[in-house]
Backbone as ProteinMPNN parsed JSONL, in Angstrom:
{"seq_chain_A": "MTETTNAKRGVPIAVQIIIWVILVGLLALVGFGLQRAQNPMAVIGKPVPDFDLVYYEGYEYNNTPTMKLSDLQGKIVMINIWASWCKPCEQEAPELQAAWEFYKDSGDVVFIGVDYVDTPAGANEYLKKFEISFPNAPDLKSNISSILNRQMGVPETYFIDREGILRNVKIGPFSSVDEIKSVILSIE", "coords_chain_A": {"N_chain_A": [[-7.517, 73.086, 29.816], [-8.667, 70.299, 28.22], [-7.451, 67.393, 26.817], [-8.297, 65.201, 24.295], [-7.599, 61.955, 23.525], [-7.492, 59.701, 20.966], [-7.123, 56.481, 21.203], [-5.516, 54.106, 19.253], [-7.04, 51.229, 18.377], [-6.095, 48.004, 18.031], [-6.279, 44.785, 16.41], [-7.233, 42.263, 18.568], [-4.845, 40.181, 20.279], [-5.483, 37.422, 20.584], [-7.265, 36.989, 18.461], [-5.584, 37.511, 16.319], [-3.782, 35.389, 16.563], [-5.477, 33.22, 16.074], [-6.182, 33.719, 13.411], [-3.665, 33.443, 12.164], [-3.123, 30.739, 12.719], [-5.158, 29.501, 11.257], [-4.433, 30.322, 8.654], [-1.879, 29.088, 8.374], [-2.673, 26.424, 8.598], [-4.291, 26.161, 6.283], [-2.331, 26.585, 4.308], [-0.746, 24.333, 4.79], [-2.536, 22.295, 4.079], [-2.857, 22.85, 1.33], [-0.221, 22.438, 0.487], [0.078, 19.689, 1.112], [-1.819, 18.64, -0.635], [-0.683, 19.34, -3.109], [1.701, 17.881, -3.0], [0.685, 15.286, -2.96], [-0.534, 15.264, -5.44], [1.679, 15.272, -7.056], [2.88, 12.857, -6.563], [2.913, 9.723, -8.08], [0.04, 7.677, -8.59], [-1.742, 4.606, -8.511], [-4.339, 3.66, -10.734], [-7.307, 2.035, -11.592], [-7.342, 0.4, -14.693], [-5.266, 1.793, -15.752], [-1.669, 2.055, -16.311], [0.392, 0.87, -13.651], [2.317, 2.942, -11.616], [5.851, 2.645, -11.541], [7.787, 1.055, -8.969], [10.196, 0.38, -6.361], [11.084, -2.762, -4.951], [12.219, -4.164, -2.024], [13.033, -7.02, -0.803], [12.166, -9.05, 2.094], [14.635, -10.953, 3.77], [14.929, -14.248, 2.729], [12.466, -14.244, 1.606], [12.544, -13.517, -1.023], [12.1, -12.783, -4.557], [12.664, -15.178, -6.908], [15.248, -15.525, -5.79], [16.244, -12.935, -5.813], [17.124, -10.079, -4.192], [16.292, -7.401, -4.481], [14.192, -5.478, -6.643], [12.395, -3.932, -9.374], [8.945, -3.126, -9.825], [8.3, -3.117, -12.514], [10.01, -5.041, -13.528], [8.568, -7.331, -13.493], [6.84, -7.325, -15.564], [4.831, -8.838, -18.064], [3.932, -10.861, -16.599], [1.178, -11.868, -14.509], [0.496, -9.984, -11.712], [-0.069, -10.115, -8.303], [-0.537, -8.07, -5.638], [-0.496, -7.985, -2.263], [-1.365, -6.086, 0.436], [-0.55, -6.086, 3.757], [-0.422, -6.548, 7.363], [1.203, -7.487, 10.397], [-0.218, -6.982, 12.684], [-2.833, -7.007, 11.949], [-5.957, -8.352, 12.121], [-7.942, -9.231, 10.137], [-6.126, -9.762, 8.095], [-4.855, -12.021, 9.015], [-6.947, -13.807, 8.748], [-7.124, -14.181, 5.974], [-4.618, -15.097, 5.246], [-3.994, -17.984, 5.101], [-5.509, -18.622, 2.803], [-4.334, -17.046, 0.811], [-1.746, -18.173, 0.766], [-2.359, -20.798, -0.037], [-3.426, -20.295, -2.58], [-1.125, -19.243, -3.792], [0.477, -21.53, -3.776], [-0.891, -22.983, -5.691], [-0.392, -21.478, -8.036], [2.392, -20.958, -8.206], [4.294, -22.651, -9.536], [3.774, -22.317, -12.222], [4.889, -19.939, -13.017], [3.759, -17.832, -14.236], [2.108, -16.236, -12.794], [2.578, -13.99, -10.195], [2.83, -13.589, -6.76], [3.0, -11.028, -4.378], [3.696, -9.994, -1.195], [3.159, -7.115, 0.712], [4.285, -5.642, 3.437], [2.778, -3.564, 5.569], [3.78, -0.754, 7.303], [5.101, -1.943, 9.685], [6.792, -3.93, 12.192], [10.004, -5.47, 11.81], [10.303, -7.801, 13.381], [7.636, -8.462, 14.048], [6.626, -8.914, 11.488], [8.22, -11.09, 10.626], [7.448, -13.067, 12.455], [4.719, -13.343, 11.788], [4.894, -14.207, 9.062], [6.141, -16.69, 9.397], [4.315, -17.984, 11.128], [2.053, -18.342, 9.484], [3.13, -19.813, 7.505], [4.004, -18.628, 5.131], [5.183, -18.462, 1.848], [5.49, -16.992, -0.425], [6.964, -14.145, -2.194], [7.875, -11.331, -0.159], [7.854, -7.975, 0.976], [8.926, -5.183, 2.963], [7.111, -2.17, 3.862], [7.793, 0.253, 5.266], [7.758, 3.079, 5.272], [5.461, 3.599, 3.961], [5.652, 3.961, 1.177], [5.155, 2.266, -1.045], [2.465, 1.497, -0.625], [1.236, 4.0, -0.782], [1.565, 4.653, -3.463], [0.003, 2.686, -4.596], [-2.352, 3.655, -3.819], [-3.615, 3.096, -1.433], [-6.373, 3.112, 0.655], [-8.327, 2.241, 2.46], [-7.348, 0.659, 4.507], [-5.702, -2.245, 5.879], [-6.387, -5.673, 5.091], [-5.503, -5.059, 1.661], [-5.7, -5.799, -1.781], [-4.093, -5.873, -4.89], [-4.396, -6.322, -8.353], [-2.494, -6.793, -11.152], [-2.145, -6.67, -14.625], [-0.481, -8.404, -17.392], [0.634, -6.376, -18.912], [1.208, -4.448, -17.118], [-0.913, -3.002, -16.135], [-3.285, -1.872, -13.806], [-5.852, -3.92, -12.824], [-7.742, -4.837, -10.971], [-8.979, -4.292, -7.67], [-9.078, -5.432, -4.443], [-10.633, -4.856, -1.501], [-10.279, -5.573, 1.833], [-10.402, -8.864, 3.403], [-9.803, -11.952, 1.602], [-12.12, -14.607, 1.146], [-11.845, -17.148, 0.234], [-9.842, -19.54, -1.617], [-10.84, -19.948, -4.141], [-12.063, -17.505, -4.68], [-9.845, -15.835, -5.038], [-8.643, -17.106, -7.24], [-10.655, -16.683, -9.162], [-10.535, -13.933, -9.624], [-7.973, -13.715, -10.712], [-8.308, -15.313, -12.972], [-10.091, -13.73, -14.392], [-8.435, -11.795, -15.339], [-6.592, -13.022, -16.96]], "CA_chain_A": [[-7.868, 72.525, 28.557], [-8.59, 68.843, 28.242], [-7.059, 66.82, 25.531], [-8.889, 63.889, 24.063], [-6.755, 61.122, 22.666], [-8.12, 58.489, 20.436], [-6.156, 55.384, 21.167], [-5.768, 53.162, 18.167], [-7.326, 49.893, 18.894], [-5.732, 46.983, 17.059], [-6.942, 43.493, 16.506], [-6.734, 41.57, 19.772], [-3.826, 39.134, 20.085], [-6.128, 36.108, 20.42], [-7.814, 36.927, 17.104], [-4.421, 37.413, 15.421], [-3.268, 34.016, 16.66], [-6.438, 32.344, 15.39], [-6.041, 33.965, 11.967], [-2.404, 32.831, 11.725], [-3.271, 29.282, 12.773], [-5.987, 29.122, 10.1], [-3.627, 30.494, 7.44], [-0.865, 28.035, 8.332], [-3.395, 25.184, 8.311], [-4.661, 26.165, 4.865], [-1.105, 26.381, 3.536], [-0.348, 22.93, 4.945], [-3.451, 21.502, 3.248], [-2.5, 23.07, -0.07], [1.06, 21.75, 0.276], [-0.177, 18.248, 1.11], [-2.517, 18.341, -1.885], [0.281, 19.435, -4.204], [2.619, 16.74, -2.897], [-0.066, 14.092, -3.356], [-0.753, 15.349, -6.88], [2.944, 14.993, -7.727], [3.209, 11.45, -6.383], [2.099, 8.89, -8.954], [-0.832, 6.735, -7.906], [-2.355, 3.602, -9.38], [-5.757, 3.828, -11.052], [-7.78, 0.883, -12.367], [-7.367, 0.632, -16.129], [-4.064, 2.546, -16.152], [-0.428, 1.418, -15.848], [0.795, 1.139, -12.268], [3.634, 3.579, -11.564], [6.906, 1.726, -11.116], [8.378, 1.266, -7.65], [11.207, -0.596, -5.96], [10.781, -3.75, -3.919], [13.386, -4.695, -1.327], [12.381, -8.136, -0.127], [12.68, -9.616, 3.336], [15.547, -12.079, 3.56], [14.206, -15.518, 2.732], [11.187, -14.065, 0.909], [12.881, -12.847, -2.276], [11.536, -13.338, -5.775], [13.743, -15.837, -7.666], [16.512, -15.25, -5.089], [16.663, -11.567, -6.093], [16.727, -9.313, -3.006], [15.634, -6.145, -4.846], [13.748, -5.377, -8.035], [11.349, -2.957, -9.66], [7.685, -3.748, -10.248], [8.355, -3.274, -13.975], [10.731, -6.275, -13.848], [7.59, -8.422, -13.53], [5.963, -7.165, -16.725], [4.683, -10.097, -18.773], [3.302, -11.778, -15.646], [0.095, -11.305, -13.7], [1.054, -9.709, -10.384], [-1.004, -9.849, -7.218], [0.145, -7.437, -4.501], [-1.347, -7.99, -1.075], [-0.856, -5.243, 1.521], [-0.945, -6.717, 5.006], [0.368, -6.193, 8.548], [1.135, -8.546, 11.409], [-1.185, -6.575, 13.71], [-4.142, -6.955, 11.29], [-6.712, -9.608, 12.289], [-8.458, -9.724, 8.851], [-5.0, -10.297, 7.316], [-4.662, -13.385, 9.499], [-8.03, -14.63, 8.206], [-6.902, -14.511, 4.572], [-3.258, -15.603, 5.017], [-3.984, -19.356, 4.575], [-6.078, -18.617, 1.451], [-3.301, -16.507, -0.077], [-0.678, -19.162, 0.634], [-2.876, -21.915, -0.844], [-3.507, -19.826, -3.971], [0.255, -19.166, -4.269], [0.904, -22.913, -4.04], [-1.526, -23.368, -6.942], [0.159, -20.733, -9.178], [3.833, -20.673, -8.189], [5.086, -23.428, -10.49], [3.526, -21.871, -13.6], [5.764, -18.807, -13.297], [2.979, -16.845, -14.973], [1.436, -15.396, -11.804], [3.477, -13.707, -9.075], [2.24, -12.989, -5.565], [3.929, -10.243, -3.571], [3.155, -9.416, 0.02], [3.761, -5.842, 1.109], [4.047, -5.507, 4.876], [2.502, -2.149, 5.792], [4.142, -0.067, 8.542], [5.174, -3.023, 10.66], [8.139, -4.164, 12.7], [10.579, -6.689, 11.23], [10.025, -8.952, 14.248], [6.229, -8.808, 13.862], [6.482, -9.471, 10.137], [8.849, -12.406, 10.601], [6.588, -13.983, 13.216], [3.522, -13.544, 10.974], [5.238, -15.018, 7.891], [6.402, -18.06, 9.876], [3.07, -18.529, 11.692], [1.142, -18.749, 8.416], [3.947, -20.568, 6.549], [3.978, -17.884, 3.866], [6.394, -18.719, 1.056], [5.601, -16.097, -1.578], [7.821, -12.988, -1.919], [7.335, -10.303, 0.727], [8.706, -6.804, 1.154], [8.397, -4.204, 3.918], [6.707, -0.834, 3.399], [7.852, 0.998, 6.521], [7.415, 4.496, 5.081], [4.253, 3.535, 3.127], [5.917, 4.416, -0.192], [4.468, 1.388, -1.993], [1.014, 1.58, -0.435], [0.724, 5.29, -1.25], [1.497, 4.563, -4.927], [-1.152, 1.849, -4.916], [-3.527, 4.436, -3.444], [-4.272, 2.416, -0.325], [-7.251, 4.067, 1.312], [-9.256, 1.699, 3.44], [-6.693, -0.103, 5.563], [-5.233, -3.558, 5.465], [-5.678, -5.984, 3.858], [-5.946, -4.638, 0.343], [-4.986, -6.59, -2.78], [-4.073, -5.232, -6.205], [-4.103, -7.262, -9.423], [-1.889, -6.084, -12.276], [-2.059, -7.572, -15.769], [0.843, -8.621, -17.997], [1.136, -5.111, -19.467], [1.457, -3.528, -16.013], [-2.117, -2.199, -15.899], [-4.077, -2.274, -12.645], [-7.135, -4.449, -13.302], [-8.708, -5.129, -9.917], [-8.572, -3.999, -6.296], [-9.933, -6.093, -3.444], [-10.48, -4.254, -0.178], [-10.71, -6.535, 2.826], [-9.82, -10.199, 3.236], [-10.398, -12.967, 0.734], [-12.78, -15.651, 1.938], [-11.525, -18.481, -0.272], [-8.882, -19.649, -2.713], [-11.615, -19.789, -5.374], [-12.254, -16.068, -4.908], [-8.574, -15.328, -5.582], [-8.516, -17.678, -8.581], [-11.603, -16.077, -10.093], [-10.022, -12.609, -10.005], [-6.831, -13.941, -11.618], [-8.874, -15.83, -14.225], [-10.713, -12.608, -15.118], [-7.349, -10.97, -15.886], [-5.817, -13.808, -17.955]], "C_chain_A": [[-7.688, 71.014, 28.648], [-8.319, 68.338, 26.84], [-7.675, 65.432, 25.403], [-7.976, 63.137, 23.11], [-7.558, 59.911, 22.227], [-7.039, 57.427, 20.346], [-6.517, 54.461, 20.016], [-5.979, 51.79, 18.774], [-7.027, 48.908, 17.783], [-6.564, 45.73, 17.244], [-6.366, 42.77, 17.726], [-5.793, 40.417, 19.408], [-4.473, 37.777, 19.839], [-6.681, 35.938, 19.004], [-6.682, 36.794, 16.092], [-3.871, 35.983, 15.401], [-4.191, 33.065, 15.902], [-6.307, 32.504, 13.873], [-4.771, 33.298, 11.45], [-2.491, 31.303, 11.714], [-4.092, 28.794, 11.579], [-5.182, 29.235, 8.811], [-2.571, 29.4, 7.294], [-1.52, 26.692, 8.014], [-3.793, 25.077, 6.854], [-3.441, 25.944, 3.974], [-0.635, 24.935, 3.613], [-1.24, 22.028, 4.086], [-3.128, 21.643, 1.764], [-1.201, 22.339, -0.396], [0.888, 20.248, 0.212], [-0.856, 17.838, -0.196], [-1.579, 18.375, -3.077], [1.244, 18.25, -4.188], [1.928, 15.478, -3.367], [-0.299, 14.079, -4.863], [0.518, 15.021, -7.658], [3.349, 13.536, -7.603], [2.322, 10.615, -7.295], [1.255, 7.914, -8.137], [-1.494, 5.818, -8.927], [-3.847, 3.877, -9.531], [-6.167, 2.619, -11.897], [-7.886, 1.275, -13.836], [-6.161, 1.396, -16.647], [-2.823, 1.79, -15.68], [-0.099, 1.822, -14.407], [2.161, 1.814, -12.297], [4.669, 2.607, -10.99], [7.377, 2.068, -9.7], [9.349, 0.142, -7.35], [10.664, -1.515, -4.879], [12.103, -4.232, -3.334], [12.829, -5.78, -0.407], [13.004, -8.459, 1.225], [13.607, -10.774, 2.98], [14.76, -13.376, 3.711], [12.875, -15.446, 1.997], [11.389, -13.303, -0.403], [12.127, -13.502, -3.436], [12.69, -13.88, -6.607], [15.132, -15.506, -7.11], [17.084, -13.87, -5.4], [16.201, -10.686, -4.93], [16.023, -7.992, -3.314], [15.232, -6.2, -6.313], [12.747, -4.252, -8.159], [10.087, -3.727, -10.049], [7.724, -4.022, -11.751], [9.138, -4.513, -14.404], [9.782, -7.466, -13.992], [6.624, -8.307, -14.701], [5.975, -8.46, -17.543], [4.055, -11.16, -17.892], [2.097, -11.078, -15.015], [0.668, -11.16, -12.287], [-0.082, -9.408, -9.415], [-0.196, -9.276, -6.061], [-0.843, -7.341, -3.36], [-0.682, -7.144, 0.003], [-1.434, -5.782, 2.823], [-0.109, -6.145, 6.154], [0.181, -7.28, 9.603], [0.104, -8.239, 12.495], [-2.627, -6.574, 13.187], [-4.853, -8.309, 11.403], [-7.335, -10.097, 10.979], [-7.349, -10.283, 7.949], [-4.734, -11.743, 7.717], [-5.718, -14.317, 8.918], [-7.727, -15.067, 6.775], [-5.534, -15.132, 4.292], [-3.246, -17.049, 4.504], [-4.52, -19.44, 3.143], [-5.048, -18.107, 0.44], [-2.193, -17.526, -0.304], [-1.132, -20.338, -0.228], [-2.982, -21.516, -2.323], [-2.103, -19.719, -4.572], [0.777, -20.559, -4.616], [0.331, -23.393, -5.378], [-0.82, -22.739, -8.155], [1.68, -20.722, -9.289], [4.643, -21.43, -9.242], [4.886, -22.989, -11.942], [4.478, -20.74, -13.984], [5.055, -17.672, -13.997], [2.284, -15.841, -14.045], [2.391, -15.24, -10.619], [2.67, -13.062, -7.951], [3.337, -12.218, -4.848], [3.168, -9.714, -2.365], [3.893, -8.129, 0.314], [3.321, -5.582, 2.546], [3.973, -4.027, 5.237], [2.861, -1.696, 7.207], [4.161, -1.044, 9.725], [6.592, -3.096, 11.213], [8.699, -5.412, 12.032], [10.273, -7.938, 12.068], [8.573, -9.415, 14.083], [5.988, -9.466, 12.518], [7.028, -10.884, 10.072], [7.982, -13.449, 11.318], [5.332, -14.335, 12.411], [3.812, -14.48, 9.794], [5.495, -16.477, 8.283], [5.11, -18.729, 10.376], [2.15, -19.066, 10.597], [1.862, -19.473, 7.278], [3.897, -19.95, 5.159], [5.284, -18.136, 3.129], [6.517, -17.797, -0.156], [6.416, -14.855, -1.193], [7.107, -11.937, -1.071], [8.356, -9.202, 0.94], [8.091, -5.864, 2.187], [8.008, -2.9, 3.227], [6.637, 0.085, 4.621], [7.434, 2.453, 6.381], [6.18, 4.657, 4.202], [4.454, 4.118, 1.724], [5.13, 3.592, -1.206], [2.955, 1.545, -1.851], [0.456, 2.932, -0.867], [0.654, 5.324, -2.776], [0.269, 3.75, -5.342], [-2.462, 2.499, -4.477], [-4.337, 3.753, -2.348], [-5.093, 3.425, 0.473], [-8.018, 3.501, 2.496], [-8.594, 0.992, 4.616], [-6.273, -1.451, 5.038], [-6.271, -4.604, 5.848], [-6.341, -5.328, 2.637], [-5.086, -5.379, -0.668], [-5.198, -5.977, -4.155], [-3.652, -6.255, -7.243], [-3.679, -6.478, -10.657], [-1.728, -7.075, -13.425], [-0.644, -7.615, -16.355], [1.463, -7.353, -18.58], [1.402, -4.073, -18.384], [0.281, -2.627, -15.677], [-2.885, -2.754, -14.702], [-5.463, -2.68, -13.114], [-8.173, -4.64, -12.209], [-8.112, -4.754, -8.572], [-9.575, -4.669, -5.372], [-9.624, -5.447, -2.099], [-11.073, -5.22, 0.828], [-10.159, -7.912, 2.506], [-10.559, -11.056, 2.214], [-11.022, -14.04, 1.617], [-12.442, -17.048, 1.457], [-10.469, -18.398, -1.363], [-9.618, -19.441, -4.038], [-11.866, -18.317, -5.698], [-10.999, -15.454, -5.53], [-8.396, -15.815, -7.026], [-9.449, -16.998, -9.587], [-11.155, -14.678, -10.514], [-8.864, -12.783, -10.998], [-7.33, -14.431, -12.97], [-9.49, -14.698, -15.064], [-9.676, -11.707, -15.775], [-6.635, -11.691, -17.017], [-6.279, -13.617, -19.352]], "O_chain_A": [[-6.654, 70.53, 29.109], [-8.883, 68.799, 25.848], [-7.574, 64.605, 26.309], [-7.63, 63.624, 22.033], [-8.197, 59.22, 23.02], [-6.152, 57.493, 19.495], [-7.676, 54.089, 19.834], [-5.184, 51.294, 19.572], [-7.634, 48.967, 16.714], [-7.428, 45.644, 18.117], [-5.149, 42.683, 17.886], [-5.94, 39.774, 18.369], [-4.033, 37.048, 18.95], [-6.572, 34.86, 18.419], [-6.803, 36.051, 15.118], [-3.54, 35.448, 14.343], [-3.719, 32.199, 15.166], [-6.322, 31.514, 13.142], [-4.799, 32.652, 10.402], [-1.985, 30.655, 10.797], [-3.753, 27.785, 10.962], [-5.241, 28.343, 7.965], [-2.393, 28.849, 6.208], [-0.973, 25.907, 7.239], [-3.649, 24.015, 6.248], [-3.511, 25.198, 2.997], [-0.178, 24.373, 2.617], [-0.749, 21.103, 3.44], [-3.128, 20.655, 1.03], [-1.094, 21.693, -1.439], [1.482, 19.592, -0.645], [-0.512, 16.816, -0.79], [-1.671, 17.526, -3.964], [1.563, 17.685, -5.234], [2.519, 14.68, -4.096], [-0.268, 13.022, -5.492], [0.446, 14.545, -8.79], [4.084, 13.026, -8.448], [1.102, 10.781, -7.286], [1.706, 7.391, -7.118], [-1.765, 6.216, -10.059], [-4.523, 4.273, -8.581], [-5.445, 2.229, -12.815], [-8.435, 2.32, -14.184], [-6.043, 1.624, -17.85], [-2.904, 0.977, -14.759], [-0.292, 2.971, -14.01], [3.079, 1.306, -12.941], [4.38, 1.848, -10.066], [7.364, 3.23, -9.293], [9.332, -0.908, -7.993], [9.893, -1.103, -4.013], [12.998, -4.656, -4.066], [12.233, -5.49, 0.63], [14.179, -8.192, 1.476], [13.379, -11.484, 2.001], [14.03, -13.574, 4.682], [12.226, -16.47, 1.785], [10.52, -12.544, -0.835], [11.596, -14.606, -3.318], [13.596, -13.131, -6.973], [16.068, -15.243, -7.865], [18.289, -13.658, -5.264], [14.997, -10.559, -4.704], [15.239, -7.509, -2.497], [15.861, -6.886, -7.119], [12.304, -3.688, -7.159], [10.166, -4.851, -10.545], [7.23, -5.054, -12.205], [8.958, -4.994, -15.522], [10.158, -8.495, -14.554], [5.692, -9.103, -14.819], [7.018, -9.097, -17.689], [3.685, -12.233, -18.369], [2.017, -9.849, -14.996], [1.25, -12.097, -11.742], [-0.938, -8.562, -9.675], [0.725, -9.923, -5.561], [-1.889, -6.701, -3.471], [0.431, -7.445, 0.436], [-2.648, -5.917, 2.97], [0.804, -5.35, 5.929], [-0.874, -7.909, 9.684], [-0.39, -9.155, 13.154], [-3.543, -6.18, 13.908], [-4.392, -9.3, 10.837], [-7.27, -11.297, 10.712], [-7.6, -11.171, 7.135], [-4.426, -12.585, 6.874], [-5.433, -15.479, 8.626], [-8.035, -16.197, 6.397], [-5.314, -15.646, 3.195], [-2.537, -17.324, 3.537], [-4.033, -20.248, 2.352], [-4.907, -18.664, -0.649], [-1.75, -17.723, -1.436], [-0.368, -20.823, -1.062], [-2.664, -22.31, -3.208], [-1.906, -20.067, -5.736], [1.442, -20.74, -5.636], [0.995, -24.124, -6.112], [-0.666, -23.394, -9.186], [2.207, -20.494, -10.378], [5.599, -20.877, -9.786], [5.731, -23.26, -12.795], [4.834, -20.603, -15.154], [5.671, -16.657, -14.321], [1.92, -14.742, -14.462], [2.937, -16.219, -10.109], [1.924, -12.109, -8.173], [4.465, -12.695, -4.726], [2.129, -9.068, -2.502], [5.115, -8.061, 0.179], [2.147, -5.338, 2.824], [4.983, -3.323, 5.213], [2.309, -2.198, 8.187], [3.335, -0.963, 10.634], [7.485, -2.392, 10.741], [7.939, -6.327, 11.716], [10.014, -9.008, 11.518], [8.308, -10.614, 13.99], [5.249, -10.445, 12.412], [6.381, -11.779, 9.529], [7.812, -14.569, 10.836], [4.931, -15.498, 12.362], [3.067, -15.431, 9.555], [5.1, -17.392, 7.56], [4.851, -19.895, 10.078], [1.538, -20.122, 10.76], [1.281, -19.717, 6.22], [3.766, -20.646, 4.152], [6.364, -18.037, 3.712], [7.538, -17.816, -0.843], [6.548, -14.543, -0.009], [5.913, -11.684, -1.233], [9.554, -9.454, 1.066], [6.868, -5.76, 2.279], [8.511, -2.574, 2.152], [5.581, 0.617, 4.963], [6.813, 3.004, 7.291], [5.894, 5.763, 3.745], [3.532, 4.7, 1.153], [4.511, 4.143, -2.116], [2.249, 1.706, -2.846], [-0.7, 3.004, -1.283], [-0.238, 5.967, -3.329], [-0.413, 4.082, -6.311], [-3.544, 1.968, -4.728], [-5.567, 3.816, -2.327], [-4.58, 4.455, 0.909], [-8.323, 4.229, 3.441], [-9.248, 0.754, 5.631], [-6.475, -1.756, 3.862], [-6.972, -4.43, 6.845], [-7.548, -5.087, 2.6], [-3.89, -5.57, -0.451], [-6.311, -5.614, -4.535], [-2.672, -6.974, -7.051], [-4.408, -5.614, -11.143], [-1.234, -8.185, -13.229], [0.265, -6.943, -15.867], [2.682, -7.268, -18.726], [1.78, -2.942, -18.689], [0.449, -1.605, -15.012], [-3.106, -3.961, -14.601], [-6.173, -1.883, -13.728], [-9.371, -4.61, -12.49], [-6.907, -4.879, -8.352], [-10.783, -4.484, -5.514], [-8.49, -5.49, -1.623], [-12.224, -5.638, 0.699], [-9.527, -8.112, 1.468], [-11.761, -10.907, 1.994], [-10.516, -14.343, 2.698], [-12.703, -18.028, 2.154], [-10.232, -17.342, -1.95], [-9.078, -18.825, -4.956], [-11.878, -17.932, -6.867], [-11.095, -14.642, -6.45], [-8.045, -15.04, -7.915], [-9.066, -16.767, -10.734], [-11.38, -14.283, -11.658], [-8.792, -12.077, -12.004], [-6.822, -14.003, -14.007], [-9.415, -14.714, -16.293], [-10.008, -10.935, -16.675], [-6.125, -11.051, -17.936], [-5.72, -14.212, -20.274]]}, "name": "protein", "num_of_chains": 1, "seq": "MTETTNAKRGVPIAVQIIIWVILVGLLALVGFGLQRAQNPMAVIGKPVPDFDLVYYEGYEYNNTPTMKLSDLQGKIVMINIWASWCKPCEQEAPELQAAWEFYKDSGDVVFIGVDYVDTPAGANEYLKKFEISFPNAPDLKSNISSILNRQMGVPETYFIDREGILRNVKIGPFSSVDEIKSVILSIE"}
C-alpha cells in the first residue's frame, strides 16, 4: 500500500522577508509623518512657533547668550539659515552684513544667522572671513530649521513681522542689499 502525503507548502522565506521589510518601511513612514505632524512648523501668514536660540560666543544679541524667538516680538526679525560649506551663502554674506549695518542702530530690525548642521570651527572661520557682526546661533540638530520648514537647502531667509507672523521666505542667496531692504520695507 502506498501512502500519499501532501506536504504543506508555506510561503518561501524570501517572500516572507520582503513582506516584513515592506511592513517595517510603511510603519517607519507613518511614524515619521506623525512625528512631523506633531512638530510645529512655520507657515507664511501664521505665527512662527517659538524656539530657543543659543548664540555663538561673540555673536550674542544684546550680550544675551540665550533667548527665545518670542523675546524679539515687537521687532522685525530676519533669520538667515546658512552653512560654512555653502557657496551661495558666501555670495550673500557681504550683502547680509551690509544690510545689518544699515539696520542695527535702529533696534527695530534684528538679523539672526542660524548655522545649519556645521562644525564650530567652520562656522567661526566663516563668520570671521565675512566680518559678520549680527547675532548667530548653531543649529546642529536642525531643530530651528525644521520649525522654519526648511526644504530647499541653504541659504534660506525668513522674515517675521512685529507680531511674530512669518511674512516672507527667500530661498537662495540675496543678490543685493536693496533686495533685502525691499523685503523688510514690505513688512514695516
